XYZ file of N, CA and C in Angstrom:
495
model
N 59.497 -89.464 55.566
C 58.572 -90.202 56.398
C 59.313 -91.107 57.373
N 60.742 -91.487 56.961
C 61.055 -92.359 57.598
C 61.872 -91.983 58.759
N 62.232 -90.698 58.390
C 62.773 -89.222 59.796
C 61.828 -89.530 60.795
N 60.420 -88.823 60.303
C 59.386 -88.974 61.051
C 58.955 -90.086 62.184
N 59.253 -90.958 61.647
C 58.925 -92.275 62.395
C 60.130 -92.868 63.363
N 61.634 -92.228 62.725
C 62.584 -92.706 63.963
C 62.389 -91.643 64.710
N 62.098 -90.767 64.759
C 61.620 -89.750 65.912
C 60.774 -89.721 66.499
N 59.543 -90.396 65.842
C 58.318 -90.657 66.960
C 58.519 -92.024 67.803
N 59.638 -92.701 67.195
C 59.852 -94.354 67.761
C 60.915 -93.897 69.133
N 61.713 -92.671 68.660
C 62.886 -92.162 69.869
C 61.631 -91.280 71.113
N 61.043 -90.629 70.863
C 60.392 -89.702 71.429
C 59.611 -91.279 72.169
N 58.722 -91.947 71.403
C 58.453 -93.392 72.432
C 58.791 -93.997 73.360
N 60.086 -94.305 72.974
C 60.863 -95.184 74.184
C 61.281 -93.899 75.130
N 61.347 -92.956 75.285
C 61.968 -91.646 76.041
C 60.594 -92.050 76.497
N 59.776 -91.628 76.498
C 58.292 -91.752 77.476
C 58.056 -93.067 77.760
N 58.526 -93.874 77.267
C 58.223 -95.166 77.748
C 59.538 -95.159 78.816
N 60.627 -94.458 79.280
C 61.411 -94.437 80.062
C 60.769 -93.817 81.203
N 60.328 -92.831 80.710
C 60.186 -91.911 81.867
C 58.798 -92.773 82.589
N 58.062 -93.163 81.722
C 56.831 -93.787 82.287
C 57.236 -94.919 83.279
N 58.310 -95.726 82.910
C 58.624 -96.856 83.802
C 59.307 -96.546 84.941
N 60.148 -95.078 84.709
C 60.800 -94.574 86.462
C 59.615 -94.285 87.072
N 58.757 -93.418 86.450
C 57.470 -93.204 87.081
C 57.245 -94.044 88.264
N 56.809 -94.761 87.341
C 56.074 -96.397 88.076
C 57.464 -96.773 89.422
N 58.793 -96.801 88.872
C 59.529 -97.474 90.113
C 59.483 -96.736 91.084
N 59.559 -95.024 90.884
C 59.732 -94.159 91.644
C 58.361 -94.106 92.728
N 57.442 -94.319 92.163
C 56.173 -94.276 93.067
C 56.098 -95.857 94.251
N 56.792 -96.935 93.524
C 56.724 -98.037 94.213
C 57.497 -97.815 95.516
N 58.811 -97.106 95.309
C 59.412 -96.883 96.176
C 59.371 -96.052 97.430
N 58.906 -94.995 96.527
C 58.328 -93.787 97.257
C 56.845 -94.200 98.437
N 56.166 -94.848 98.253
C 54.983 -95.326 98.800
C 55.494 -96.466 99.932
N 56.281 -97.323 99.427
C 56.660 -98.428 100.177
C 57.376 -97.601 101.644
N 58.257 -96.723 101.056
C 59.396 -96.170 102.129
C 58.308 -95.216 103.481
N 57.008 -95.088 102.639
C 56.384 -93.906 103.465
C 55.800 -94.787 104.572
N 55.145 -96.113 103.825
C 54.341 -96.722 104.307
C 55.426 -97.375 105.879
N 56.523 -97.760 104.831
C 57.417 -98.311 106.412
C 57.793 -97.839 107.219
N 58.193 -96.241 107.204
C 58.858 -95.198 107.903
C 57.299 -94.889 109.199
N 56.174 -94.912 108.412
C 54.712 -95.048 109.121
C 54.618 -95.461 110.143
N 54.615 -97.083 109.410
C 54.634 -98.518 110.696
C 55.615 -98.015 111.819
N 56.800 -97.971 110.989
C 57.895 -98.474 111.972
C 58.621 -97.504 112.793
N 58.544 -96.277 112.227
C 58.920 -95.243 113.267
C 58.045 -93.781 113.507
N 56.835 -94.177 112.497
C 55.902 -93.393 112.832
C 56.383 -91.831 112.518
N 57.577 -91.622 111.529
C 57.670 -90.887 110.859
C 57.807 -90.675 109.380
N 56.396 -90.547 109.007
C 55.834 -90.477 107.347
C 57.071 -89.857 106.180
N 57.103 -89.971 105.189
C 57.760 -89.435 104.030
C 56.804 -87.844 104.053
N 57.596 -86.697 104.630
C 56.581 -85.265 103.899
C 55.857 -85.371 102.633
N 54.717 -85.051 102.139
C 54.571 -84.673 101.131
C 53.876 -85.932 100.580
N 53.727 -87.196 100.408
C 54.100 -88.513 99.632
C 52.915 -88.299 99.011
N 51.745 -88.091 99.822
C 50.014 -87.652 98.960
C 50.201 -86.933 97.574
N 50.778 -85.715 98.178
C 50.909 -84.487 97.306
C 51.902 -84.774 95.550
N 53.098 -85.545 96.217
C 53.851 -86.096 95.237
C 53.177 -87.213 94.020
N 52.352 -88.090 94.811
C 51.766 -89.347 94.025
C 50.686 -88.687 92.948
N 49.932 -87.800 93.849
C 48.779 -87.154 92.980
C 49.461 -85.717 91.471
N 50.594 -85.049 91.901
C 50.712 -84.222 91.168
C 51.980 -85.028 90.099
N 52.241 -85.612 90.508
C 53.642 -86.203 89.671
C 53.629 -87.382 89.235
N 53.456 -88.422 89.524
C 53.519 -89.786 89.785
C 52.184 -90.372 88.883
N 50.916 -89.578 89.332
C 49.859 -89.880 88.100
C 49.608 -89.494 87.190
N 50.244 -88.183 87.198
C 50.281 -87.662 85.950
C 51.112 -88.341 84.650
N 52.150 -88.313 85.178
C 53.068 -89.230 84.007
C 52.412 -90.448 83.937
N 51.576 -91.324 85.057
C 51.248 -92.754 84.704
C 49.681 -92.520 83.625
N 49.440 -91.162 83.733
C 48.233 -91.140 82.745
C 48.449 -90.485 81.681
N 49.426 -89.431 81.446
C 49.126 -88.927 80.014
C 50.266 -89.588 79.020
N 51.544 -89.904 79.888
C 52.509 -90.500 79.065
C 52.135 -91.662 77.755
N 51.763 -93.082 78.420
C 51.380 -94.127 78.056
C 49.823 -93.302 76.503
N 49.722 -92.235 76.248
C 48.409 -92.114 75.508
C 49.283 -92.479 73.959
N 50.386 -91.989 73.213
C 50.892 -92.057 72.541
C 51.042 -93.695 72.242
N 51.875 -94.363 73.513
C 51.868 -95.655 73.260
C 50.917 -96.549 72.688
N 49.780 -96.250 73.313
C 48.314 -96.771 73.219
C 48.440 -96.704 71.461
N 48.332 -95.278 71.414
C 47.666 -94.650 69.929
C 48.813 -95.113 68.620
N 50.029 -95.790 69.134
C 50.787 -96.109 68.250
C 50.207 -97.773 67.664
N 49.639 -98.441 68.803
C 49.350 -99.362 68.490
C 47.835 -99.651 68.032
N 47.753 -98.335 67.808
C 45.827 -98.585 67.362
C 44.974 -98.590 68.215
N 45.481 -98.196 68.942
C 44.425 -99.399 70.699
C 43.494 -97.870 70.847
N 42.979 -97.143 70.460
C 42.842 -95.810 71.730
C 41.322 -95.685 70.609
N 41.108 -95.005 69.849
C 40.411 -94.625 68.924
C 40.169 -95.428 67.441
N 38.945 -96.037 67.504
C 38.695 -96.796 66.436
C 36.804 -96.766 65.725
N 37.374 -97.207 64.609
C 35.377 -97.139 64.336
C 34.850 -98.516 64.417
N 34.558 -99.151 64.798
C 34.483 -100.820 64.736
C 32.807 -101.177 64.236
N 32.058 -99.904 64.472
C 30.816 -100.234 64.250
C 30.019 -100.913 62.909
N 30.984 -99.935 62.076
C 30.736 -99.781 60.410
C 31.635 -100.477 59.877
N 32.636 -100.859 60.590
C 34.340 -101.400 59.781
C 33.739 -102.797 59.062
N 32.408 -103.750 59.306
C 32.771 -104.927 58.972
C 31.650 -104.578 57.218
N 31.334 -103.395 57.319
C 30.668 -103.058 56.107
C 31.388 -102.963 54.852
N 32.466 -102.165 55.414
C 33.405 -101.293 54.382
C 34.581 -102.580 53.750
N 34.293 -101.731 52.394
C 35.748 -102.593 51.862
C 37.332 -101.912 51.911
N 37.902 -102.781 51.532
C 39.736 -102.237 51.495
C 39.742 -100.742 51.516
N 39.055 -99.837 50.782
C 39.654 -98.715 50.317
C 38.931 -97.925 50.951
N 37.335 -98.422 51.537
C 36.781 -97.374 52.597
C 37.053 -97.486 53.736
N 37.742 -98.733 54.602
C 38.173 -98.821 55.450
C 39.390 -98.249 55.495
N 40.284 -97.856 54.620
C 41.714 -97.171 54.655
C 41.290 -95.643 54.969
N 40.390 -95.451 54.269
C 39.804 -93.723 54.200
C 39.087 -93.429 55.824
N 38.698 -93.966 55.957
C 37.633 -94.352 57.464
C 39.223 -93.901 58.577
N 40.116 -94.927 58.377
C 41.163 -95.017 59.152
C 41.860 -93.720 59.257
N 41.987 -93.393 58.181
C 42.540 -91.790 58.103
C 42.016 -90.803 58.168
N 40.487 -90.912 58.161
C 39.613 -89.760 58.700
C 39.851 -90.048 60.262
N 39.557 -90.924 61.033
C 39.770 -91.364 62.806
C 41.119 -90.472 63.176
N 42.212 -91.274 62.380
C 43.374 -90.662 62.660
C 43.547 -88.759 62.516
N 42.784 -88.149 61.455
C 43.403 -86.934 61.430
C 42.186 -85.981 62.269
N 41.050 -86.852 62.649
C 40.424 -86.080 63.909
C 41.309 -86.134 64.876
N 41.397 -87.366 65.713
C 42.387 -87.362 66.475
C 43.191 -86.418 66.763
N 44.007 -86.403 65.689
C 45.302 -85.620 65.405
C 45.100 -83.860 66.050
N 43.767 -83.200 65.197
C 43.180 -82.259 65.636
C 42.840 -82.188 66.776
N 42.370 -83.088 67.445
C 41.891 -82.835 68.919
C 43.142 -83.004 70.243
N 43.927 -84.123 69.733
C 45.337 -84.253 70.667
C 46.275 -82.940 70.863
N 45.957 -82.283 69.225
C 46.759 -81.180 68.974
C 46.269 -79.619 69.884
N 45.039 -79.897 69.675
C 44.206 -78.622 70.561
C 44.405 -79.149 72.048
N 44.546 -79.989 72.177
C 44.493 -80.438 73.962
C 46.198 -80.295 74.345
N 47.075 -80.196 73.550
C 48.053 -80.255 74.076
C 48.434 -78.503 73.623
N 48.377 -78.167 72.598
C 48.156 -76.703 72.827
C 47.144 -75.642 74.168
N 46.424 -76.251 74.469
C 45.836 -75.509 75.843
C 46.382 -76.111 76.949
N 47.015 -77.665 77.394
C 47.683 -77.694 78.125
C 49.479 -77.090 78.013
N 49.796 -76.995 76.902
C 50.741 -76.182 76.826
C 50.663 -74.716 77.664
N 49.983 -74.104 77.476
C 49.634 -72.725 77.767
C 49.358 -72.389 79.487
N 48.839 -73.838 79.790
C 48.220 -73.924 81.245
C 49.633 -74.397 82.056
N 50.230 -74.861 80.802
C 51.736 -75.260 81.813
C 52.454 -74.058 82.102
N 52.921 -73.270 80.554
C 53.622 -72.474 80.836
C 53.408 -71.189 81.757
N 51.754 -70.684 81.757
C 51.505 -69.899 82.834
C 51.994 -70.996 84.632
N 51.812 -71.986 84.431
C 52.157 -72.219 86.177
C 53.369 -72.271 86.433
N 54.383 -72.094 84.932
C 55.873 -72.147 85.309
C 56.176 -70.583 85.630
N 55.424 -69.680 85.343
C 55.685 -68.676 85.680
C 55.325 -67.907 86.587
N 54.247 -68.710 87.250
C 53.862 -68.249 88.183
C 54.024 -69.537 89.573
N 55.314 -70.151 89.055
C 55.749 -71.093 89.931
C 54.413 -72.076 91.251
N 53.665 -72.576 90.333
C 52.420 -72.876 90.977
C 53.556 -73.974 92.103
N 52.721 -74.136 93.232
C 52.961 -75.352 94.462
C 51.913 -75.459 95.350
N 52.026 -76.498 95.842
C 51.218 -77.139 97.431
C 51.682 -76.974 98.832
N 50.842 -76.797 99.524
C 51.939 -77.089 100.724
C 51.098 -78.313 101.478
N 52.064 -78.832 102.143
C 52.067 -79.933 102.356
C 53.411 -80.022 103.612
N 51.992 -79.970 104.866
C 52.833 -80.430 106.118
C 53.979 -78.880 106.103
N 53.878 -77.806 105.981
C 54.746 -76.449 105.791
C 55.399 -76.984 105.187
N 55.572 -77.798 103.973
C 56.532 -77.838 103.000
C 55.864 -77.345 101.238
N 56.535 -76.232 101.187
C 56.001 -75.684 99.905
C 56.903 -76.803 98.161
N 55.891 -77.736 97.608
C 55.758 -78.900 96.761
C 55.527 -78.283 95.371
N 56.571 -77.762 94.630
C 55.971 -77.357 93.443
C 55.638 -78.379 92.639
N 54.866 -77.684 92.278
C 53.589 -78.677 90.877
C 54.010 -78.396 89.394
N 54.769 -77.063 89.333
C 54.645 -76.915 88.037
C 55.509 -77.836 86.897
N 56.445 -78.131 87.250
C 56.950 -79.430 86.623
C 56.187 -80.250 85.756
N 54.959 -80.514 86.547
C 54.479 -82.183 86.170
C 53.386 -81.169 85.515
N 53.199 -80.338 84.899
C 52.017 -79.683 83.888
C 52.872 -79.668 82.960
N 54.012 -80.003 82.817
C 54.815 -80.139 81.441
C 54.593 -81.836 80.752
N 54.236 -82.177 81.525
C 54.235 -83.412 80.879
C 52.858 -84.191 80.079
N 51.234 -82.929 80.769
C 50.543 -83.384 79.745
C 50.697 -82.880 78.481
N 51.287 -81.509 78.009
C 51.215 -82.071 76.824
C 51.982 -82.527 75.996
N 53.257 -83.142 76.957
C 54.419 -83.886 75.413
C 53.556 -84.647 75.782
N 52.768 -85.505 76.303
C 51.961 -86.749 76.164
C 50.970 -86.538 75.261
N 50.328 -86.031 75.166
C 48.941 -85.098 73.881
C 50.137 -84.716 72.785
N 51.185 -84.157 72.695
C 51.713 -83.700 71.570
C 52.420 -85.184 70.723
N 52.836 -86.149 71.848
C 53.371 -87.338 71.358
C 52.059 -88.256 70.656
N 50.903 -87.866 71.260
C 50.225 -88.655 70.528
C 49.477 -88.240 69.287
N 49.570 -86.591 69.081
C 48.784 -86.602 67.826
C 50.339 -86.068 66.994
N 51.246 -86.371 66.976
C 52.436 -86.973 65.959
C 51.807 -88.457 65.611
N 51.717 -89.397 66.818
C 51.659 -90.570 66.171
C 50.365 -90.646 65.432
N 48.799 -90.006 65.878
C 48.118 -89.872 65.117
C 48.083 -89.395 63.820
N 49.343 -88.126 63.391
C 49.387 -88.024 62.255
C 49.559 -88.524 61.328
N 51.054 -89.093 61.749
C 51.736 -90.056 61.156
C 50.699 -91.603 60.608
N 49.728 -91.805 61.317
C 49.018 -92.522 60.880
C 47.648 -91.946 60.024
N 47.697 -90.959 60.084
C 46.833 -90.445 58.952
C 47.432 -90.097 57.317
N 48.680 -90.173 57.158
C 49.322 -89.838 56.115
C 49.857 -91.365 56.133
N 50.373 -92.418 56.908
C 49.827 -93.813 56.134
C 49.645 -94.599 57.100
N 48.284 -95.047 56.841
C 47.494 -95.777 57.985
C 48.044 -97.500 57.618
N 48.227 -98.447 58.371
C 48.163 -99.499 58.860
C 49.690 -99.698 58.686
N 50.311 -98.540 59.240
C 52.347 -98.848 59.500
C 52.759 -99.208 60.333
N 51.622 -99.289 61.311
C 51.911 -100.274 62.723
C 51.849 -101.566 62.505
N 50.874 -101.954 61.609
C 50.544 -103.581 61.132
C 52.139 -103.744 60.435
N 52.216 -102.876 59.214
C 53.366 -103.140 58.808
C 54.925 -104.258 59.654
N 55.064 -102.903 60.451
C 55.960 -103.323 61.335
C 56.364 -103.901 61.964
N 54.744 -104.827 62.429
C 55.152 -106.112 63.758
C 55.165 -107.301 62.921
């Protein structure tokens, strides 16, 4: 279990890396387009095409794991103030291993949707510049696959996030 968890904590900070170039890369990328605009009235090619296929993608599916490590994403709150210690643990681990099932099916069909566009080298064009896309369909589902690990992992023992902090 404890394999498990330095690997979902390594696999974390790796998306929490990539999530934060994300973010610089788009600041930069936007700023440079916006000035090149103003000031010489020649745009960055592509910058639309880039922000929407690359840039949001990682800023939306990456961060789901993070969320779900900290509890934040999926919860029952309705019934929780009913239940005692041991139905609220059971409650927790039923949430978690739906989850788990559904992150797992969503990242298995985005798996599939990736690997067909890598093979069929999906792109945009943009301004006659041909922008491949298929890249950034790899990344919903280590984001769906990162999060129903951490969902699992919290279904086989729920409150190890409390533990920890």
């Amino acid at each position: 279990m404890r394999l498990l968890s330095r690997i979902q904590d390594g696999l974390l900070a790796m998306l929490a890396l990539i999530g934060a170039l994300a973010i610089i890369a788009l600041m930069i990328h936007v700023v440079t387009d916006v000035t090149l605009r103003n000031t010489t009235n020649t745009p960055v090619p592509a910058t639309f095409e880039i922000v929407t296929h690359y840039y949001m993608i990682a800023l939306a599916f990456i961060p789901l794991a993070w969320v779900e490590r900290g509890g934040g994403m999926v919860q029952v709150e309705v019934i929780e103030p009913f239940l005692n210690e041991r139905a609220l643990n059971w409650s927790d681990r039923l949430v978690a291993a739906i989850s788990t099932v559904i992150y797992g099916g969503l990242a298995w069909v985005t798996w599939i949707t990736a690997v067909k566009n890598f093979e069929t080298g999906v792109f945009v064009m943009a301004q006659n510049i041909a922008v491949p896309t298929w890249p950034a369909y790899f990344l919903v589902p280590l984001g769906f696959g990162l999060a129903a690990l951490t969902t699992a992992l919290r279904a086989i023992e729920p409150g190890r996030e409390e533990k920890e902090a």
